[in-house]
Coordinates of C-alpha atoms in Angstrom, one line a residue:
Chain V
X1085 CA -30.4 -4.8 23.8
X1086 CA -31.2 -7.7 25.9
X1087 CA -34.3 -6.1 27.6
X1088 CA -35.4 -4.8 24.3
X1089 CA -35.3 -8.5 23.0
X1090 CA -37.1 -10.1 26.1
X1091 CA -39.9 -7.7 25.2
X1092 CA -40.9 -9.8 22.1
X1093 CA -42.4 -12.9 22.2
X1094 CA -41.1 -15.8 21.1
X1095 CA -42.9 -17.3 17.9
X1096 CA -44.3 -20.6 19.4
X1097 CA -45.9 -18.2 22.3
X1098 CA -47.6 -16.0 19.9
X1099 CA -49.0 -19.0 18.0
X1100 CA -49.9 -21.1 21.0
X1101 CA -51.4 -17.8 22.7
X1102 CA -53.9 -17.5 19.4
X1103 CA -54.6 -21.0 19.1
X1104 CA -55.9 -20.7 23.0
X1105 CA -57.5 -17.4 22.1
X1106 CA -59.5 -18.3 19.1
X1107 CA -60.1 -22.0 20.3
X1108 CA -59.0 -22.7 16.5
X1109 CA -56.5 -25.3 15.2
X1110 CA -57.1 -24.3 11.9
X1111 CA -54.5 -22.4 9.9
X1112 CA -56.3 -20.9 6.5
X1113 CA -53.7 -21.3 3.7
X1114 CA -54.4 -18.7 1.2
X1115 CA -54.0 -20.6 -2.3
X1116 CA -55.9 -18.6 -4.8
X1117 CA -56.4 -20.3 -7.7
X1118 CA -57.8 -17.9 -10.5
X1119 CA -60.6 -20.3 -11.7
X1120 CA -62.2 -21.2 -8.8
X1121 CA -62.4 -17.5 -7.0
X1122 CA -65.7 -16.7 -6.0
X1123 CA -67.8 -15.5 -9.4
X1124 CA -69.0 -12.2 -7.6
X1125 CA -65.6 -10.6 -6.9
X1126 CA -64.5 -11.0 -10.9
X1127 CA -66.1 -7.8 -12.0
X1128 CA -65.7 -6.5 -15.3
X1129 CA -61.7 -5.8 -15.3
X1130 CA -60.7 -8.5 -12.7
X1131 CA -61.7 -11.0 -15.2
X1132 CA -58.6 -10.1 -17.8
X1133 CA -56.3 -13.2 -18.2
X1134 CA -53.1 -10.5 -18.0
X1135 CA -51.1 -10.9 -14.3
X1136 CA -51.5 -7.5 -13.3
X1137 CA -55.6 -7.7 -13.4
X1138 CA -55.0 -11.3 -11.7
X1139 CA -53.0 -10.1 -9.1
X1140 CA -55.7 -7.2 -8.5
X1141 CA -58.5 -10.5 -7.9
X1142 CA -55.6 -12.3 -5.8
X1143 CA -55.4 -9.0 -3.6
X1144 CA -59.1 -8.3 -3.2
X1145 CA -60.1 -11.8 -2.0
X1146 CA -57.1 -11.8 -0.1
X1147 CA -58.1 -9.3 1.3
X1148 CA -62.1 -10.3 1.7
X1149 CA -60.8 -13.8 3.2
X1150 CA -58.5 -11.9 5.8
X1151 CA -61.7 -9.6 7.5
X1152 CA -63.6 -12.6 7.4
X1153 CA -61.1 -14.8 9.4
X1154 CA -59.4 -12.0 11.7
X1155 CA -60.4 -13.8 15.2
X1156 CA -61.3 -16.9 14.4
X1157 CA -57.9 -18.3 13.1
X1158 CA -54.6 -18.2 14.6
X1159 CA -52.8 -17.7 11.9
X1160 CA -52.8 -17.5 8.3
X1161 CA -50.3 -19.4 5.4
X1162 CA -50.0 -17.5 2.6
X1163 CA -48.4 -19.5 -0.6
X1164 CA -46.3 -17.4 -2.4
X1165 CA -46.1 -19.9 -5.7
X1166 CA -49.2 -18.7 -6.8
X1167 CA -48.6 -15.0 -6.7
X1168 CA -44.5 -15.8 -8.0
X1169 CA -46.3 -17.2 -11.4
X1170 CA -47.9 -13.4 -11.9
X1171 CA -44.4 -12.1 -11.7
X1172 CA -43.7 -8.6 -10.0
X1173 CA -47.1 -7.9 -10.0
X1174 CA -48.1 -10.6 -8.1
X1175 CA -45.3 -10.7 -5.8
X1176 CA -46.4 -6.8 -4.7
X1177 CA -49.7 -8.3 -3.5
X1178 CA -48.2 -11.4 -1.6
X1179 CA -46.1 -8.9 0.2
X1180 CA -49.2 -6.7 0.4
X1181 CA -51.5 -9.5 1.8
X1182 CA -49.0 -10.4 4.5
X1183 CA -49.4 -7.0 5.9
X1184 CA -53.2 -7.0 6.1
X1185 CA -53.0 -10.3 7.9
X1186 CA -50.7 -8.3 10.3
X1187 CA -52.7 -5.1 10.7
X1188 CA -55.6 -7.7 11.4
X1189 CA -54.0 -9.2 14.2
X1190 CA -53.5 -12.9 12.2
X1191 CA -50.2 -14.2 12.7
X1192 CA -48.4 -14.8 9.0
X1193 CA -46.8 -18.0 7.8
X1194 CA -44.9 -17.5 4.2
X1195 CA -45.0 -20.9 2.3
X1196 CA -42.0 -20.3 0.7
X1197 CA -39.9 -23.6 1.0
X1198 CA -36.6 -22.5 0.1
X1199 CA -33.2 -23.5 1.0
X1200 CA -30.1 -22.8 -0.4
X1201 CA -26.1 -22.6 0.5
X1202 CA -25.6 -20.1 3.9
X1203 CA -24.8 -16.8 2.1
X1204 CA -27.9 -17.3 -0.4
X1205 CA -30.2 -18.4 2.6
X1206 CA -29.4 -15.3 4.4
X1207 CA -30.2 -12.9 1.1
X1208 CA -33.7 -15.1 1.5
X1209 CA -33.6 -14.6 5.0
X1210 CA -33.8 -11.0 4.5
X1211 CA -36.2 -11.0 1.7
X1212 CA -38.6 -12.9 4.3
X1213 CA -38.0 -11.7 7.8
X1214 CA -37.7 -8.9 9.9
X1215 CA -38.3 -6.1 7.9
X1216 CA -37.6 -8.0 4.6
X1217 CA -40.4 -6.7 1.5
X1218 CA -41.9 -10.0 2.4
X1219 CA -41.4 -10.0 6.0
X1220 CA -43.6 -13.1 7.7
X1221 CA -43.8 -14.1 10.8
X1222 CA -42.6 -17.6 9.8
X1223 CA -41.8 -19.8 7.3
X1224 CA -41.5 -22.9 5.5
X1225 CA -37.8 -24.4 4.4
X1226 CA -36.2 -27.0 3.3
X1227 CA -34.1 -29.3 4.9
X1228 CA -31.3 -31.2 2.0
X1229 CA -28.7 -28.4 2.8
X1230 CA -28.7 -29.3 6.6
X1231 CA -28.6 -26.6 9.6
X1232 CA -26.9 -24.0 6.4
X1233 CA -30.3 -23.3 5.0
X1234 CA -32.2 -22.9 7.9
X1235 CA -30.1 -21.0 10.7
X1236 CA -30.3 -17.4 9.1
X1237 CA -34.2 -17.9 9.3
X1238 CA -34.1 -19.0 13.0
X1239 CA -31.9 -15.9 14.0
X1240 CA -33.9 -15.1 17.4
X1241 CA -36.6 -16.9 19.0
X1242 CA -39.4 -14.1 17.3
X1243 CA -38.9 -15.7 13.9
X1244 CA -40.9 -19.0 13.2
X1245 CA -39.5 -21.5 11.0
X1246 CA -41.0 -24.9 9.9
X1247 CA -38.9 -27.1 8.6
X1248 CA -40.0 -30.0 6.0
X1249 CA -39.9 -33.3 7.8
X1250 CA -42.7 -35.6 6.3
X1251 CA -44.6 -34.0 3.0
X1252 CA -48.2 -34.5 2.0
X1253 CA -47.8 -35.6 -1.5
X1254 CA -47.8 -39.1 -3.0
X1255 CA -44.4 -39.2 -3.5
X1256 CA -43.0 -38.2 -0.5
X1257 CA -41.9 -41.9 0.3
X1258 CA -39.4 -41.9 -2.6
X1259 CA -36.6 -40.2 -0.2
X1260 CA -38.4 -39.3 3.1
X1261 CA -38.7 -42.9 3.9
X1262 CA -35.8 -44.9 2.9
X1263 CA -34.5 -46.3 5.7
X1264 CA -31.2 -45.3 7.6
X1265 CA -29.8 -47.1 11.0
X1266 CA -33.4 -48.6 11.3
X1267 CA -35.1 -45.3 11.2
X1268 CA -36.9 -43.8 7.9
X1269 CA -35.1 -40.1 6.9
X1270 CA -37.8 -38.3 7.9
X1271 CA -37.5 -39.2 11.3
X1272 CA -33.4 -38.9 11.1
X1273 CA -34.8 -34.8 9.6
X1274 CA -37.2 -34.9 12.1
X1275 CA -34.4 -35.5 15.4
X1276 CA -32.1 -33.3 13.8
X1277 CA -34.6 -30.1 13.6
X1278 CA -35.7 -31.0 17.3
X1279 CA -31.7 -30.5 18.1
X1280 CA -31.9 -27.2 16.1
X1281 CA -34.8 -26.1 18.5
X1282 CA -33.3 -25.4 21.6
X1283 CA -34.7 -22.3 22.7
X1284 CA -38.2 -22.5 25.0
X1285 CA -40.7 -19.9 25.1
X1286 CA -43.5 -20.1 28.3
X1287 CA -45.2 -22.5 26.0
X1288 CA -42.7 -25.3 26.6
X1289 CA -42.5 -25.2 22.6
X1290 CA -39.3 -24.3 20.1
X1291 CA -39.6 -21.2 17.6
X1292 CA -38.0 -24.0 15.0
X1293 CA -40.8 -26.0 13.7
X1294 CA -41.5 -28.6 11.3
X1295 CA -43.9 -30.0 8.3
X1296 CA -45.5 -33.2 9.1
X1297 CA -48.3 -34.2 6.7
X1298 CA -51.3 -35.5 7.9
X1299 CA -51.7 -38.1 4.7
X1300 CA -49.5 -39.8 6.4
X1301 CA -51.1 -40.0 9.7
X1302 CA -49.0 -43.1 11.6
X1303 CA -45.9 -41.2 10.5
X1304 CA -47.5 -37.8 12.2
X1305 CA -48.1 -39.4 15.4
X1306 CA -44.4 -40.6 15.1
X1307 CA -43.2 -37.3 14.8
X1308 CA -45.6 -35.8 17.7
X1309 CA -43.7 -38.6 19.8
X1310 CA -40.2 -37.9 18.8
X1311 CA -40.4 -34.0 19.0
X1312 CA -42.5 -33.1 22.9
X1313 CA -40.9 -29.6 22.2
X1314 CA -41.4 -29.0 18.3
X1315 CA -44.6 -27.2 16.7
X1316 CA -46.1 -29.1 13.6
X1317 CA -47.8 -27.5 11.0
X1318 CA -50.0 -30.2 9.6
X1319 CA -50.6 -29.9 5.5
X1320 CA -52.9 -32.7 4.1
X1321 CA -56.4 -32.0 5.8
X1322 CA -59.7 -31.6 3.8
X1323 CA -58.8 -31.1 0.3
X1324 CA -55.7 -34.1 0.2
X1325 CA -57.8 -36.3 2.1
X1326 CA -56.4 -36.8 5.5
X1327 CA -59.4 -36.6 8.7
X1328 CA -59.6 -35.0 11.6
X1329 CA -58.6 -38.2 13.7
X1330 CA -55.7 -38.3 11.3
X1331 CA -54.7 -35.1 12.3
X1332 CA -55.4 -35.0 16.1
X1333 CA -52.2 -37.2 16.3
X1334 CA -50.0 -34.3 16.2
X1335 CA -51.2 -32.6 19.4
X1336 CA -49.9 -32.8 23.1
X1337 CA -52.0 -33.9 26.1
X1338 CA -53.4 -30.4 26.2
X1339 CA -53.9 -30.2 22.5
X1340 CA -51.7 -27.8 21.8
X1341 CA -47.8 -28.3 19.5
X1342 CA -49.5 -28.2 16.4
X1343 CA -51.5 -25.8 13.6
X1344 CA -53.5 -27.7 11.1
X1345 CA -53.7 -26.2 7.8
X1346 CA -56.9 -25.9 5.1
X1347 CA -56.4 -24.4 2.1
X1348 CA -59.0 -25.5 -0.9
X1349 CA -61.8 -27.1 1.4
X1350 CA -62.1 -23.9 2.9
X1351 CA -61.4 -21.4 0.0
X1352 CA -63.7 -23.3 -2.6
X1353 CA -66.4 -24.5 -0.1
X1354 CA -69.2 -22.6 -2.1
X1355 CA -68.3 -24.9 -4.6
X1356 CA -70.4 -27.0 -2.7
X1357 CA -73.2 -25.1 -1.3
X1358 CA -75.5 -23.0 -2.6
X1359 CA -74.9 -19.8 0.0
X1360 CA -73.1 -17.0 -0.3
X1361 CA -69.2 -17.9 -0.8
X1362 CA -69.0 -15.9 2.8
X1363 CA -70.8 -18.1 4.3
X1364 CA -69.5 -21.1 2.8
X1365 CA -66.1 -20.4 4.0
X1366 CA -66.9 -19.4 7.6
X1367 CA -69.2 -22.5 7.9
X1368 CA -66.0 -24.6 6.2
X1369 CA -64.0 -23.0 8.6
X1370 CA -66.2 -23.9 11.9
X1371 CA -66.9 -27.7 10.4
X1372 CA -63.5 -28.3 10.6
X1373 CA -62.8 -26.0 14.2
X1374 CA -65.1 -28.5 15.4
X1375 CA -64.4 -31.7 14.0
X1376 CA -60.5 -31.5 14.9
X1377 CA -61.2 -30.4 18.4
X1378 CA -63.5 -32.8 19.0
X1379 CA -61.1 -35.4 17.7
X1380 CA -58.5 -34.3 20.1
X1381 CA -60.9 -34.9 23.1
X1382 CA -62.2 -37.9 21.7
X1383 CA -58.5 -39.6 21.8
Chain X
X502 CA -47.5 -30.8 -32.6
X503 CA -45.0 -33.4 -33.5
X504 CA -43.5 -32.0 -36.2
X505 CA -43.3 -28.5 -34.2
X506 CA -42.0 -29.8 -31.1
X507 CA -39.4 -31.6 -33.3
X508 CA -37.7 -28.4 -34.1
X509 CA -36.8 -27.2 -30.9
X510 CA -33.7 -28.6 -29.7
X511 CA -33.6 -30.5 -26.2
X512 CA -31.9 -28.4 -23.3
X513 CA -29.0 -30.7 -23.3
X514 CA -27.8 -30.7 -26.8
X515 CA -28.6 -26.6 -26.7
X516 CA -26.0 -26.4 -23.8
X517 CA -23.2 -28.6 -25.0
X518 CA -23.4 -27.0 -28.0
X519 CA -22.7 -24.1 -26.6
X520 CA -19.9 -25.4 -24.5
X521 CA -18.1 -26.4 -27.6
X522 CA -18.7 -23.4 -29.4
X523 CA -16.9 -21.3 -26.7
X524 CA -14.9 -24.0 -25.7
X525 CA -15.6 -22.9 -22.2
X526 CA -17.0 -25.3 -19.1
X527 CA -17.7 -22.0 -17.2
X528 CA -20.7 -20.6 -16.6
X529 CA -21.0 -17.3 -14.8
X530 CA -22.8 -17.6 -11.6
X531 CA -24.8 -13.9 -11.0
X532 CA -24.7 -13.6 -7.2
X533 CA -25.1 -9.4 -7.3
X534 CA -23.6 -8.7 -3.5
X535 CA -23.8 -4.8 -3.0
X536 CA -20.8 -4.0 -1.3
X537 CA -18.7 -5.7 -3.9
X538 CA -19.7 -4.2 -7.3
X539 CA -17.8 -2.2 -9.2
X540 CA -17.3 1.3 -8.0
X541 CA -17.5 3.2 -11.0
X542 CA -21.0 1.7 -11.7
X543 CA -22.1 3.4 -8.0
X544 CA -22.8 6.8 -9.6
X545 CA -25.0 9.2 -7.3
X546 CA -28.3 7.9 -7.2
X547 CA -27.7 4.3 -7.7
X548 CA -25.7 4.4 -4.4
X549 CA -28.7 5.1 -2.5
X550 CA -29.5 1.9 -0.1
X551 CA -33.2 1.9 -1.2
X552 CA -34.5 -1.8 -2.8
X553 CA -35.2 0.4 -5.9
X554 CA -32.1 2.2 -7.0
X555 CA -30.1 -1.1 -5.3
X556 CA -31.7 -3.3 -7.9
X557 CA -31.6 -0.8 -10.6
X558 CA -27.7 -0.9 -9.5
X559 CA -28.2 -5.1 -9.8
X560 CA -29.4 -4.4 -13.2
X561 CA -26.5 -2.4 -14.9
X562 CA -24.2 -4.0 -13.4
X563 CA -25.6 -7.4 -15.0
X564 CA -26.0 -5.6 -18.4
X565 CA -22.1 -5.0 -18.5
X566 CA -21.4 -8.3 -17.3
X567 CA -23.5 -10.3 -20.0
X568 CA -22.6 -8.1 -22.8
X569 CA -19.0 -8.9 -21.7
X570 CA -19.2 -13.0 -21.5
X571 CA -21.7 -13.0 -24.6
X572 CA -19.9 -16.0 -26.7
X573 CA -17.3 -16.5 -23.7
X574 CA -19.4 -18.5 -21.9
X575 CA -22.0 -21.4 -22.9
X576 CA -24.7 -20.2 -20.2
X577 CA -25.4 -17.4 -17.2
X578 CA -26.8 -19.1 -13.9
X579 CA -28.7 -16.4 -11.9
X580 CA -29.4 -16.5 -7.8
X581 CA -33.2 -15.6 -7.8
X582 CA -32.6 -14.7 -4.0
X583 CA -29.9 -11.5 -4.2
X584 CA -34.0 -10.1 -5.9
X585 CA -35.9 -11.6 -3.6
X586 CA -34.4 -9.8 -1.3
X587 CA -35.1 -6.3 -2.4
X588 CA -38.6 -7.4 -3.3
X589 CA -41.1 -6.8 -6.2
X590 CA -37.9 -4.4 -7.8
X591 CA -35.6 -7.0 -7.3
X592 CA -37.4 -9.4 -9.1
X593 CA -38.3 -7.5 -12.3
X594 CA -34.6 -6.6 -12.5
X595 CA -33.9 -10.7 -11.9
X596 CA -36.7 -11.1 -15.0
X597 CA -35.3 -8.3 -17.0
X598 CA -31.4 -9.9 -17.1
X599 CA -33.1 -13.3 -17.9
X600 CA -34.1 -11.8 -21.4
X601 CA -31.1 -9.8 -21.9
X602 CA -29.1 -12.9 -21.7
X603 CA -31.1 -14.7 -23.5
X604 CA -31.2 -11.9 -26.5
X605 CA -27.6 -12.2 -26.3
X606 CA -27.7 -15.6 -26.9
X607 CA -26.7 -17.2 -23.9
X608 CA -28.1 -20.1 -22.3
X609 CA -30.1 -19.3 -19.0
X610 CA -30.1 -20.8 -15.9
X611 CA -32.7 -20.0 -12.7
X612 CA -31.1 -21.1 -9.5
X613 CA -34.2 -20.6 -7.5
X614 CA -34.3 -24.1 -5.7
X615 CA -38.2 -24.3 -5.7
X616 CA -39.8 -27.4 -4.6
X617 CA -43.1 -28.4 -3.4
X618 CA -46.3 -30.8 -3.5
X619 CA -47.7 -31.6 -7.6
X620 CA -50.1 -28.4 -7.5
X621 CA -47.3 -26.1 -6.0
X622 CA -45.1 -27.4 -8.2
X623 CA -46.9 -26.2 -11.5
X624 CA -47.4 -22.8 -10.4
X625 CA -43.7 -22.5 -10.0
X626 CA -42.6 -23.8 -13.5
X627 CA -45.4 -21.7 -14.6
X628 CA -43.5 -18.5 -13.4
X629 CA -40.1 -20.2 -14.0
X630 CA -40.6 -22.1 -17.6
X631 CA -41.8 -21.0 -21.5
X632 CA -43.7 -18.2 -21.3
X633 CA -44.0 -17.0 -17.7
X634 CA -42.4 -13.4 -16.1
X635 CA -39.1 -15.6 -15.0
X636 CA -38.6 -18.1 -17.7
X637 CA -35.2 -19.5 -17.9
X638 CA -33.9 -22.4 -20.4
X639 CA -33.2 -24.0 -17.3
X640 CA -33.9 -24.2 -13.8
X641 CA -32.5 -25.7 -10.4
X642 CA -35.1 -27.6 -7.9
X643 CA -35.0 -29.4 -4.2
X644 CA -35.1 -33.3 -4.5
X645 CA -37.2 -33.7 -1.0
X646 CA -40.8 -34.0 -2.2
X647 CA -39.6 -36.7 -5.2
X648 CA -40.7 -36.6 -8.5
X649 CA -43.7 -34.6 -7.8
X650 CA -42.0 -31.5 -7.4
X651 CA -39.9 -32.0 -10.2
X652 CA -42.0 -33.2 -13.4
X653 CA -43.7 -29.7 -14.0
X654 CA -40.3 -28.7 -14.5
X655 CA -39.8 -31.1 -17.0
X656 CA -42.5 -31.0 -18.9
X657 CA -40.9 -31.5 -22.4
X658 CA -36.8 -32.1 -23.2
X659 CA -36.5 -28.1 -24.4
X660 CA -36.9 -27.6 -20.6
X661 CA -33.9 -28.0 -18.2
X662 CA -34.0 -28.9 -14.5
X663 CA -30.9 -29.9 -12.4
X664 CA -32.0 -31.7 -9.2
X665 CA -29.7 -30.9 -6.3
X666 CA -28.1 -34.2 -5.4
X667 CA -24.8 -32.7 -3.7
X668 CA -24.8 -29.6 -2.4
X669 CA -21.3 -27.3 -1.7
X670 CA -21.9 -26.2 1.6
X671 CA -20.6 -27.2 4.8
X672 CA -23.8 -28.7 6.8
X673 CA -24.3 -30.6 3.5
X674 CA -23.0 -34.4 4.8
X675 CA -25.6 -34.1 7.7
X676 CA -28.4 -35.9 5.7
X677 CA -27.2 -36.0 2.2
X678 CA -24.3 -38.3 3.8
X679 CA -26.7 -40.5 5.9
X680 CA -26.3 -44.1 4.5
X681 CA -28.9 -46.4 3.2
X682 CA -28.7 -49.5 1.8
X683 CA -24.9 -49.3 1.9
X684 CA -25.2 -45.7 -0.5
X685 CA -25.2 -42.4 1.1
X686 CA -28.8 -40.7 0.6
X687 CA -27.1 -38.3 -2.1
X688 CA -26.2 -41.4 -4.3
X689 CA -29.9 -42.8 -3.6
X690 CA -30.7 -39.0 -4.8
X691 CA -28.7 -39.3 -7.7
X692 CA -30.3 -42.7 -9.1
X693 CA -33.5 -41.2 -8.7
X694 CA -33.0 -38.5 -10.8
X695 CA -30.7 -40.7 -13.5
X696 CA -33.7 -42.6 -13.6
X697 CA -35.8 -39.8 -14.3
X698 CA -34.1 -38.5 -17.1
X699 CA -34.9 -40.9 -19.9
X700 CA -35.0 -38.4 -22.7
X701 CA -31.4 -38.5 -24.4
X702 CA -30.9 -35.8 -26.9
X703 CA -28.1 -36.0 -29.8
X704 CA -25.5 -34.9 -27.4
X705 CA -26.7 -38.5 -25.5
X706 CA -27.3 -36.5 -22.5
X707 CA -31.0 -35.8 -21.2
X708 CA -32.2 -32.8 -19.7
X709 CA -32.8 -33.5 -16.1
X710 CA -29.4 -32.9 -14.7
X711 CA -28.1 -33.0 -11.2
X712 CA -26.1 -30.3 -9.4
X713 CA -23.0 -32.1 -7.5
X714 CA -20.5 -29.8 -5.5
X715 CA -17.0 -29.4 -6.3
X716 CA -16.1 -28.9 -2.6
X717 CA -16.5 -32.7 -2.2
X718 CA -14.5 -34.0 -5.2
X719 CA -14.7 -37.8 -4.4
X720 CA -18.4 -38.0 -4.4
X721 CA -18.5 -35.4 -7.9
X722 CA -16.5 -38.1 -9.4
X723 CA -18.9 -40.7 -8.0
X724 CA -21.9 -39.3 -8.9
X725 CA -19.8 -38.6 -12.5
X726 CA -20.1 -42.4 -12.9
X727 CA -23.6 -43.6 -11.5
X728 CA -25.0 -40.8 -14.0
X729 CA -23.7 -41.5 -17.7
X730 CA -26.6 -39.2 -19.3
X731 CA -27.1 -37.0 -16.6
X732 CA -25.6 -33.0 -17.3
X733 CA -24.2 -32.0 -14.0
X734 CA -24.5 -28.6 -12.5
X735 CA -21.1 -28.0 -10.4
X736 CA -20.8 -25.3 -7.8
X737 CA -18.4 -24.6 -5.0
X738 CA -15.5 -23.4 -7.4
X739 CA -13.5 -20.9 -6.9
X740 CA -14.2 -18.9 -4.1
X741 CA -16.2 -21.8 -2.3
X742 CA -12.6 -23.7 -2.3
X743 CA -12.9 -26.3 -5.0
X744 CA -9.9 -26.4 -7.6
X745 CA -9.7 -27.1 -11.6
X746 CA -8.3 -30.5 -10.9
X747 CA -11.7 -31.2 -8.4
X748 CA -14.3 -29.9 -10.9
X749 CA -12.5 -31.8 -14.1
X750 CA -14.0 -35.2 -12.0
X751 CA -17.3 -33.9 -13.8
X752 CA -16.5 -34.4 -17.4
X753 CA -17.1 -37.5 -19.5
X754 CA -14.4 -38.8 -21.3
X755 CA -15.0 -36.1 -24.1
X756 CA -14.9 -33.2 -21.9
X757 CA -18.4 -33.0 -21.6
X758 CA -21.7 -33.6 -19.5
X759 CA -21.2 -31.1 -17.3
X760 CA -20.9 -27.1 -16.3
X761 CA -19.0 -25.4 -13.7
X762 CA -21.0 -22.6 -11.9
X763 CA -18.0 -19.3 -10.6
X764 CA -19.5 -16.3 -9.1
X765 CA -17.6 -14.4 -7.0
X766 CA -14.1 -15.3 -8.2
X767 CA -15.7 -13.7 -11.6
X768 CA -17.7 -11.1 -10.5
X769 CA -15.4 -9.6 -7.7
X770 CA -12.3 -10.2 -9.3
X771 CA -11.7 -6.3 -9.4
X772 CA -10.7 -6.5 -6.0
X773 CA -7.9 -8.4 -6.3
X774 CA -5.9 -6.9 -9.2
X775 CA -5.3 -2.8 -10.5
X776 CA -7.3 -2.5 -13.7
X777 CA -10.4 -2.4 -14.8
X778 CA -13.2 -4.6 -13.6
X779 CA -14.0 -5.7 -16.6
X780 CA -10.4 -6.8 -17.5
X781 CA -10.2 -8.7 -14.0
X782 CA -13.5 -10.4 -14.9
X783 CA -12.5 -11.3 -18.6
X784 CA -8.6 -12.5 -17.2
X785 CA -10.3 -14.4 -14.0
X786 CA -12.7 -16.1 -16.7
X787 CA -9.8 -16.9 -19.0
X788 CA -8.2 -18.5 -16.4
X789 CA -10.4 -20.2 -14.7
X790 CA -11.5 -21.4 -18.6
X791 CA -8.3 -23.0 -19.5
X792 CA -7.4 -24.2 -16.2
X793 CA -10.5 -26.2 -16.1
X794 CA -9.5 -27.6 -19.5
X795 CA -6.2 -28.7 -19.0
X796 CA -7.3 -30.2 -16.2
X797 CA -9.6 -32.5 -18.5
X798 CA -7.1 -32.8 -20.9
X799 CA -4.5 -34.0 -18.3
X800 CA -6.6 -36.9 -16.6

């Protein structure tokens, strides 16, 4: 068993090995939102307002997004809270949409924040690991139960788990920040999921990861300090207002520990323009390449 | 509008009226674990350990059980992640017992623990509220991201939510305990969500509640007494170790404000005694029923 297991790569190498490979820092986080999908792909039947025709329109940008990004993103977060509101139907094409990402070679991160008591974690575990019907190669949880919640996710180095530390949204402060022994709670999360991270892959970096929002950029360069051996995925960037130099605070010396994601500034950047919605998204999507590894440099 | 909205009760009066209708504090906690259901419901094919015919399995065995506690018991709380884990199936199965309770008239109760930024948040209680493919009468959600996460929820007092301020499982103390201001987080948590609840329906209670775990008796009866009109959610009976005499800590000083979640000690009662599942469920419910309210009684 053991030399089967040493076969696979730990999560944080896979990641850190794409991020080198693709030169990208950029996670795209598939967010579909039905009113804002590209006009050309809502022909004739995709229009319908019923979940099963919406689901068909999630599927087949999904799927458009994931052939135009395979190679030049590391990895791709998928947020299942937009396909759970479709019901079955839309749950089939999150599970589907996963495993084009796969096939295309894009590592998968399910947004699923859950968290529950152990037993109930597990039954999610298996839902969304492994060979689970939603089976990513990470995901998101959340930390109020303690280690309970998150252990049967991190059940071998190959699975990727980020754990919410510091949120992106405007009230985040109401509990993440109130203060404990002279430290706000999200640092006290933040030392307790870099204890939970003890394994190492070649990239000197943990499979166990954690959230760190980039709106809140002196609290992200807090976090970068306190965990040298934690990756951060980094919500906030474009669309919730947070920079590039905001974000460059959550990489190492060699600019690697972290994934930043985009989401609506990429998705929706025809919005904008007056190109094709192709174009506007791969030109997003190389805007921001650019501007965060720039800012790294420039630090 | 007015006059409409008028006519639909709040969450909270709907639920304590039920409570004193049955005279019952229980509500039955549908945790489906596949090695533990009834034999005599594993006929041929729905033995098969295929996601399909397990959660058709899932779905006659939760059938039986809510045609058997229909008027026993003020409200059925179902784990959205026993479906999850079989997928797409699972979760039309989880969808299809939500309406079968809720034709039988009992109360429903999604413990799916969602939680997320504003946005996220209101594709969630989209799937999980009035009219979308999960809807329960109430729902459980993840204090971490603050109010945000919770007000989509909340959107009107005919909606329930119960914030998770204590939770029953063991790593539970490692934040929730942390102490601020001279208050461990969970009471900081608690105040919070008092605070949010400023809707009082006739029963005097509003309907954003709080779940508080009966495995930590000392803090349920705190929380009991920082949250006057605050329902409380109460898991970690029964099988989870907590007692009548723990859980009766809950109750105001007319036996109400709160519910006690039992799962397993209902569900898999059958493997403990001779007879019929159904008659262990029915006796394991009466007894766990009246034990709860003499407990009250005997304060």
């Amino acid at each position: 068993v053991r030399s089967t297991m040493s076969t696979v790569a730990s999560f944080a190498d896979r990641l850190f090995d794409a991020v080198e490979r693709t030169d990208c820092r950029v996670v795209l986080g598939f967010d579909p939102w039905i009113d804002r999908i590209p006009g050309e792909l809502r022909t004739s039947g995709a229009q319908a307002k019923d979940p099963e025709s919406t689901a068909r329109l999630f599927g087949a940008f999904g799927r458009e997004v994931i052939g135009l990004v395979a190679g030049r993103v590391p990895a791709i977060k998928v947020q299942i809270a937009f396909f759970e509101e479709l019901g079955p139907a839309g749950l089939r094409v999150y599970s589907e949409l996963l495993g084009v990402a796969r096939e295309a070679g894009i590592l998968t991160i399910g947004d699923i924040k859950r968290g529950d008591i152990g037993s109930t974690a597990g039954a999610y575990a298996k839902a969304h690991t492994g060979t689970g019907p939603f089976a990513a190669d990470a995901v998101t949880v959340s930390p109020y139960f303690g280690r309970d919640s998150v252990a049967p996710f991190a059940a071998g180095p190959e699975r990727g788990v980020f754990v919410l530390v510091r949120t992106s949204n405007p009230s985040a402060p109401t509990f993440q920040d109130l203060e404990v022994d002279g430290r706000p709670l999200y640092e006290h999360v933040a030392l307790e999921v870099g204890r939970w991270g003890q394994d190492r892959g070649a990239s000197g970096y943990s499979s166990i990861g954690a959230v760190a929002g980039a709106t809140y950029p002196r609290e992200l360069g807090r976090i970068r300090s306190l965990l040298p051996h934690t990756p951060l995925l980094v919500p906030g960037f474009g669309a919730q207002g947070a920079t590039a130099k905001d974000v460059a605070e959550a990489f190492d010396g060699k600019g690697l520990g972290a994934i930043v994601n985009a989401s609506r500034s990429l998705l929706y950047a025809h919005e904008k323009t007056e190109g094709s919605w192709k174009d506007a998204l791969l030109g997003a999507l190389e805007t921001s390449r650019t501007a965060i590894n720039e800012a790294i440099r420039a630090r």
